[in-house]
CSV table of C-alpha atoms and ligand atoms in Angstrom, one decimal:
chain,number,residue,atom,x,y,z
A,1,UNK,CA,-44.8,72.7,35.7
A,2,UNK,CA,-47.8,74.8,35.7
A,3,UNK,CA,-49.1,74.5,32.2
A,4,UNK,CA,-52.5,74.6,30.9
A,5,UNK,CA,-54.9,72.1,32.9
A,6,UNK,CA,-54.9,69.2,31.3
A,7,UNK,CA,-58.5,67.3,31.6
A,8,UNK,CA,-58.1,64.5,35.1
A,9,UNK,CA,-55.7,66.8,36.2
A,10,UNK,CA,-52.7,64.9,34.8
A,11,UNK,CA,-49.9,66.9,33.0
A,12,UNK,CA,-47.7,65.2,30.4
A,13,UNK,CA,-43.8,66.2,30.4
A,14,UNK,CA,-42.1,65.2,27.5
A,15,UNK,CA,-38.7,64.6,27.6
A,16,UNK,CA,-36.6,65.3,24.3
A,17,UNK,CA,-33.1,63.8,25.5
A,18,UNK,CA,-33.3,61.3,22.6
A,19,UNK,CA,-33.6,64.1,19.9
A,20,UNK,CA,-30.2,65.0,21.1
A,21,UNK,CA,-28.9,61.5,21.6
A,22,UNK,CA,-29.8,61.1,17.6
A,23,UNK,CA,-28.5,64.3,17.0
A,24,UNK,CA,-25.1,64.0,18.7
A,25,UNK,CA,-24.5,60.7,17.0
A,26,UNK,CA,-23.6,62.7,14.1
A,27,UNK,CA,-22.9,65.9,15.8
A,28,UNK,CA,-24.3,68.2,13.1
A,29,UNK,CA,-27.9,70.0,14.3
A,30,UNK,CA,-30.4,67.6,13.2
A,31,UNK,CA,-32.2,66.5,14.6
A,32,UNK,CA,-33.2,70.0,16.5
A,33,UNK,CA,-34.3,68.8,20.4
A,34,UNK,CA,-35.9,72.6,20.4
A,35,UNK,CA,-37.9,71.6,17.0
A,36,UNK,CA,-39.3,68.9,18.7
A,37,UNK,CA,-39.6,70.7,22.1
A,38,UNK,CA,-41.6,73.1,20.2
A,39,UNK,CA,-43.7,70.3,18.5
A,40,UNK,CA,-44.2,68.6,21.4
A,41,UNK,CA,-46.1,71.8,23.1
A,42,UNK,CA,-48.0,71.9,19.8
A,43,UNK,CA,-49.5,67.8,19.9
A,44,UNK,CA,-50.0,68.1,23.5
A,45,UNK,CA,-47.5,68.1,25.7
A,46,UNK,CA,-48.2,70.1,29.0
A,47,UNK,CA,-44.3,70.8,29.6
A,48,UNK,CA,-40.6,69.7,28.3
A,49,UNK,CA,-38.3,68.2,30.5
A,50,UNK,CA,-34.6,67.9,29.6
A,51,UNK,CA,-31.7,66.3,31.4
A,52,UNK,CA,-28.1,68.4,31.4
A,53,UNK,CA,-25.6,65.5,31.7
A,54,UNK,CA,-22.3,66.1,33.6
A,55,UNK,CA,-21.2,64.6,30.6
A,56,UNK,CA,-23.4,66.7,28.0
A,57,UNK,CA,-24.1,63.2,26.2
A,58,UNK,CA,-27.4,64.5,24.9
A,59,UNK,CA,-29.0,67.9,25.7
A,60,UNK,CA,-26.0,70.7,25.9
A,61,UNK,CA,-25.8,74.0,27.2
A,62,UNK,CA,-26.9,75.6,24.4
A,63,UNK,CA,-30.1,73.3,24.3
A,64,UNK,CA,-30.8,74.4,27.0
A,65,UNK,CA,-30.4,78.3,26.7
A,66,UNK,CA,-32.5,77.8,23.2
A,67,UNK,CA,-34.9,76.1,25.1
A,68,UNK,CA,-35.2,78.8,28.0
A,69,UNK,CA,-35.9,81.1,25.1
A,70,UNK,CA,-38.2,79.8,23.0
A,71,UNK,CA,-40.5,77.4,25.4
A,72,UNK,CA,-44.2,78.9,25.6
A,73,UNK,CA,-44.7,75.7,28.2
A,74,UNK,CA,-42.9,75.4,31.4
A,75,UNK,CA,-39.7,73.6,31.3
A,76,UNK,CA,-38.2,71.2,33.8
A,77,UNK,CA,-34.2,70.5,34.3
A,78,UNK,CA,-33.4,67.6,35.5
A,79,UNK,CA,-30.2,68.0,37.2
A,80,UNK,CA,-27.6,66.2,39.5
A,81,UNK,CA,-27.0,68.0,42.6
A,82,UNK,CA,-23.7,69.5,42.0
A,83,UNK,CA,-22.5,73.4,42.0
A,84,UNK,CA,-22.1,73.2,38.3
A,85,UNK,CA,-25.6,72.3,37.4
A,86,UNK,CA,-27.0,74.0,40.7
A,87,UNK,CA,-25.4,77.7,38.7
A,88,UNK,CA,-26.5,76.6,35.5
A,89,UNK,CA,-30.1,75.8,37.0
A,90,UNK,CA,-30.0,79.6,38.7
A,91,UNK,CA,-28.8,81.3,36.1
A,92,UNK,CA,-31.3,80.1,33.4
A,93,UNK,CA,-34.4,80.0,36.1
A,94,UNK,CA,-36.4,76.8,34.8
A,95,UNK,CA,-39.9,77.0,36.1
A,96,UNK,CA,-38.7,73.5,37.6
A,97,UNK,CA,-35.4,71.3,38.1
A,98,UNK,CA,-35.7,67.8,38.9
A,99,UNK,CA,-32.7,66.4,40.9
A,100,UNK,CA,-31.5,62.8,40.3
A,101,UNK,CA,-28.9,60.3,41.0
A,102,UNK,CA,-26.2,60.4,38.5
A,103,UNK,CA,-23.4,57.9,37.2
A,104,UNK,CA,-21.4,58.4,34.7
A,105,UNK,CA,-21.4,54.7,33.7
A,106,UNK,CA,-24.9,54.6,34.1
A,107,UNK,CA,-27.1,54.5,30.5
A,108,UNK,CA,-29.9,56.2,32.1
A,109,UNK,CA,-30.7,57.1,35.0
A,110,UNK,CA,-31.0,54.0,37.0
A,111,UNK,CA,-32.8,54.3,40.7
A,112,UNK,CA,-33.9,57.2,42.8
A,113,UNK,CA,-31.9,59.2,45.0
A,114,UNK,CA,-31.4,58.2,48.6
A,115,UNK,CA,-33.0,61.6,49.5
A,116,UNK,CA,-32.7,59.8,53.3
A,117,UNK,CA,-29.0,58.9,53.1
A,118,UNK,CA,-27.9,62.2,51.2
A,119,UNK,CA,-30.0,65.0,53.7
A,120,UNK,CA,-27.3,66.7,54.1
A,121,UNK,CA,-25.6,67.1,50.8
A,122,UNK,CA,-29.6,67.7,49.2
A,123,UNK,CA,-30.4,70.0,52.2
A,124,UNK,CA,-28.5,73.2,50.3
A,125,UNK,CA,-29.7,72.5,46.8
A,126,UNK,CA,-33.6,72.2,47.7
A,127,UNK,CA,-32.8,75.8,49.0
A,128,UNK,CA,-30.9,77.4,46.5
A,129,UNK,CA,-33.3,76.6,44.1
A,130,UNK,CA,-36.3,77.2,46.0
A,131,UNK,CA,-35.2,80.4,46.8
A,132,UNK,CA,-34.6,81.8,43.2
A,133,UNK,CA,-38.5,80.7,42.7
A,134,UNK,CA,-37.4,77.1,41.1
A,135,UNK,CA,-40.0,74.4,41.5
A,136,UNK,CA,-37.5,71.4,43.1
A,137,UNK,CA,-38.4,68.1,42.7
A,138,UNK,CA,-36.6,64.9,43.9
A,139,UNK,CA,-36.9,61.8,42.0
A,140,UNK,CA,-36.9,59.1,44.3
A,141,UNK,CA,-37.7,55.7,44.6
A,142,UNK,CA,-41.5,54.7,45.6
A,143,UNK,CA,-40.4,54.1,49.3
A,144,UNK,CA,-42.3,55.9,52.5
A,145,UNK,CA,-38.6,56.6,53.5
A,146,UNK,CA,-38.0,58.4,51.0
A,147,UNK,CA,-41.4,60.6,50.9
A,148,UNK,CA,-40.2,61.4,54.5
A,149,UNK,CA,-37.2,62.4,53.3
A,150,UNK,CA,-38.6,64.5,50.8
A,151,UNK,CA,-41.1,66.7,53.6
A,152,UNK,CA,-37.8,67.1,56.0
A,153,UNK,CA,-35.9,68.6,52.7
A,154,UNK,CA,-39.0,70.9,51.9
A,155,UNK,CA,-39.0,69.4,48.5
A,156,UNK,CA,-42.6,71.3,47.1
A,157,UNK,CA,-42.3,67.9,43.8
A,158,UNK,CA,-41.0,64.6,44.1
A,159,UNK,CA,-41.3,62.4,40.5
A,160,UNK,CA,-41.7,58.8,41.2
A,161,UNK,CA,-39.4,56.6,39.7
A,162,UNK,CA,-41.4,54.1,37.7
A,163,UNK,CA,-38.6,52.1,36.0
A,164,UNK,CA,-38.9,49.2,38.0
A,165,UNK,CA,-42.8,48.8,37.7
A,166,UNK,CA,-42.0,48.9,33.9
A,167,UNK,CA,-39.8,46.3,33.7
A,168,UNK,CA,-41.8,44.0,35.5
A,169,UNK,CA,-44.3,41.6,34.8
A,170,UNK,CA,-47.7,39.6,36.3
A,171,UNK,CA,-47.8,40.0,40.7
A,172,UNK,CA,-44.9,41.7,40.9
A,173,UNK,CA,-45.7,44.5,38.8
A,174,UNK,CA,-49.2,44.8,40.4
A,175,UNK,CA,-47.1,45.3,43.6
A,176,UNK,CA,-44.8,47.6,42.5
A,177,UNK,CA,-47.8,49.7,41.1
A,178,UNK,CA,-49.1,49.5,44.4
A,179,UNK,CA,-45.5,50.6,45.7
A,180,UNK,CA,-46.1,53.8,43.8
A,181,UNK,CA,-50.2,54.3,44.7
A,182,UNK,CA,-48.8,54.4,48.2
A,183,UNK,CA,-46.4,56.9,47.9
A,184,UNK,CA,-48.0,59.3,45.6
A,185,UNK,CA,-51.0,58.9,48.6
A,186,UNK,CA,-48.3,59.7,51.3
A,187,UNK,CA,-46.9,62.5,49.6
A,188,UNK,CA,-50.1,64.3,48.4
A,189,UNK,CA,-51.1,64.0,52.3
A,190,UNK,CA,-48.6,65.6,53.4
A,191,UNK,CA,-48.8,68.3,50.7
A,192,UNK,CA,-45.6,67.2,48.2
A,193,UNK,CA,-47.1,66.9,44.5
A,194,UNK,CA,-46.0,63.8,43.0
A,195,UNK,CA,-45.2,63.0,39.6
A,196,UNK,CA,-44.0,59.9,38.2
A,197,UNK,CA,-41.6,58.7,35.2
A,198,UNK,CA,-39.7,56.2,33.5
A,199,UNK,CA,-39.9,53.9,31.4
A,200,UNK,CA,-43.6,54.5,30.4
A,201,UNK,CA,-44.7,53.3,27.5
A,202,UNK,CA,-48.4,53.2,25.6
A,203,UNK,CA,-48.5,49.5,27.2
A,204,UNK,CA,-47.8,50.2,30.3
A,205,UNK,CA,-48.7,54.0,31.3
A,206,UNK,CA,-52.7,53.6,32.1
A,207,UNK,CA,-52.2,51.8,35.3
A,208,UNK,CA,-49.8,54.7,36.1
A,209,UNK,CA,-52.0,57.3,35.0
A,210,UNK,CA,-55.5,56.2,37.2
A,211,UNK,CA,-53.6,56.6,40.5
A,212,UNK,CA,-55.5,59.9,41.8
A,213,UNK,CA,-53.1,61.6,43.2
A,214,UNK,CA,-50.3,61.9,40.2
A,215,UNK,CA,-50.2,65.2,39.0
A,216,UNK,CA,-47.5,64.8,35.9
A,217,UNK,CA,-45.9,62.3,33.9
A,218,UNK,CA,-42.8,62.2,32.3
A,219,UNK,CA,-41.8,60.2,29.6
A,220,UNK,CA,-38.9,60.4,26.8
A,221,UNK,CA,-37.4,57.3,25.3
A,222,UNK,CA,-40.8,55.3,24.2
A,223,UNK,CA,-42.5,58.8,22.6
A,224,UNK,CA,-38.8,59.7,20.5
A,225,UNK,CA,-38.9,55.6,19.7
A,226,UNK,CA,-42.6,55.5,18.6
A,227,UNK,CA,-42.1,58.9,16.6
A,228,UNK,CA,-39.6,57.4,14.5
A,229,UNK,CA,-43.1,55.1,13.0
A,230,UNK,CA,-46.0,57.7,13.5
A,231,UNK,CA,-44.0,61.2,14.2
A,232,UNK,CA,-43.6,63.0,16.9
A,233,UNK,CA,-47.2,64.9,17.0
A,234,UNK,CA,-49.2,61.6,16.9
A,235,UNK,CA,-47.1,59.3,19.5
A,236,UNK,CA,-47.5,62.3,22.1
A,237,UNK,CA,-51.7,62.9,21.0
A,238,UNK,CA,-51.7,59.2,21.7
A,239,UNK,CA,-49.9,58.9,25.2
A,240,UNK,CA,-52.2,62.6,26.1
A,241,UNK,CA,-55.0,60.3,25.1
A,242,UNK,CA,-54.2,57.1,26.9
A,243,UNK,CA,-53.4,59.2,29.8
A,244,UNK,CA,-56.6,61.0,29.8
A,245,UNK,CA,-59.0,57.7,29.2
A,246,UNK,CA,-57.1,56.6,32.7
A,247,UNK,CA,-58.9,59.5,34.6
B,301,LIG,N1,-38.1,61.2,34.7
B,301,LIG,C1,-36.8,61.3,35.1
B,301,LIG,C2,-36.4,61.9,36.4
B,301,LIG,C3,-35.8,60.7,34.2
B,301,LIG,O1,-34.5,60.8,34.6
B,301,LIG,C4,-36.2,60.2,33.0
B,301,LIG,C5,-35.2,59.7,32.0
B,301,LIG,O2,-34.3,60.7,31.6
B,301,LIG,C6,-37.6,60.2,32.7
B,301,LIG,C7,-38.5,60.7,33.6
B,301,LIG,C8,-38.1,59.7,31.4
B,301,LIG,O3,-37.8,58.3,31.2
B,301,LIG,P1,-38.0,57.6,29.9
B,301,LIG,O4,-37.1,58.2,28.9
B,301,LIG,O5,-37.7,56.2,30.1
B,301,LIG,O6,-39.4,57.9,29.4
């Protein structure tokens, strides 16, 4: 996304998927994941980011069309590379899709893609996108492998998946932090922006938010948790705010 320049440089995405999940748990329209969409832009979020199950379990279709049509700030698709969500993505023209791993079973999304061990199926999807003027990121796994992956596919994004750093604790979250400092330096060298997501949470995102190099963030479940105590406009002030004091 290519929002309004943030101050450090550092964009925050917010992700609204949990609006829907508390929606759907009902299956009325409240609570509205484009309300909050639209709140979100008005706190201080930089962009919306909004995952289109195979499964539709949270955002739908018609999210996502309301969405498209009311967003003033960019919105990103996250998407699993499949010719269903590959025509949804080019018919509604996101500014950006984001391409993860997806199973059914899973509760969210659980690792990166094996951008390296899928080229070929990938190889198509990076294009298609790219081609109708869709920003394509790959969400992978902070692993050089990976990153080189990401340059063969001409991904112009990848998002770092930061789940594992936030479940950890002491040494072995200091090294998977460094994990992630590495490869957001090894893709900015070789001219792939990197993001980073999951998991993040006002505890754990300033560490995340120092490394240089990171030019967004995206975070869902902690901000949709946290507005449930404070609302929705403070929790994402608070995260903009945490985010910026790391810069
Ligand atoms: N980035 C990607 C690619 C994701 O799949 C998700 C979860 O949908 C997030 C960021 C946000 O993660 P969380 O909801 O844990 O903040």
């Amino acid at each position: 996304m290519s929002g309004r320049p943030p101050s450090g440089g550092l964009r925050l995405g917010v992700n609204i998927d949990h609006v829907a999940t508390i929606r759907n748990a009902r299956g009325g329209e409240h609570p509205d994941p484009v309300k909050a969409a639209l709140a979100a832009a008005e706190a201080a979020a930089d962009g919306i980011t909004a995952h289109l199950r195979e499964d539709r379990r949270h955002i739908t279709d018609c999210d996502i069309e309301q969405l498209m049509a009311r967003l003033v700030i960019p919105l990103n698709l996250e998407m699993a590379a499949t010719e269903e969500m590959l025509e949804i993505a080019l018919r509604h023209r996101p500014h950006a899709a984001c391409i993860v791993p997806e199973k059914r079973e899973e509760r969210t999304t659980e690792g990166g893609l094996d951008a390296a061990g899928q080229y070929d199926h990938l190889a198509p999807f990076v294009a298609r996108l790219g081609e109708a003027g869709i920003r394509v990121s790959l969400f992978v796994e902070p692993d050089p492998r990976q990153i080189e992956a990401a340059m063969r596919l001409g991904a112009p994004v990848i998002e770092l998946h930061t789940g594992r750093y936030a479940h950890l604790a002491g040494e072995a979250r200091e090294a998977e932090l460094r994990r992630i400092a590495d490869a957001a330096a090894l893709a900015a060298k070789n001219g792939i922006e990197p993001h980073a997501g999951h998991g993040l949470t006002f505890d754990n995102v300033v560490p995340v938010a120092a490394i240089p190099q990171l030019a967004e963030l995206n975070i869902g479940h902690f901000l949709i948790g946290e507005a449930i105590f404070t609302g929705l406009d403070a929790s994402v002030r608070r995260m903009r705010a945490l985010m910026d004091e790391a810069r």
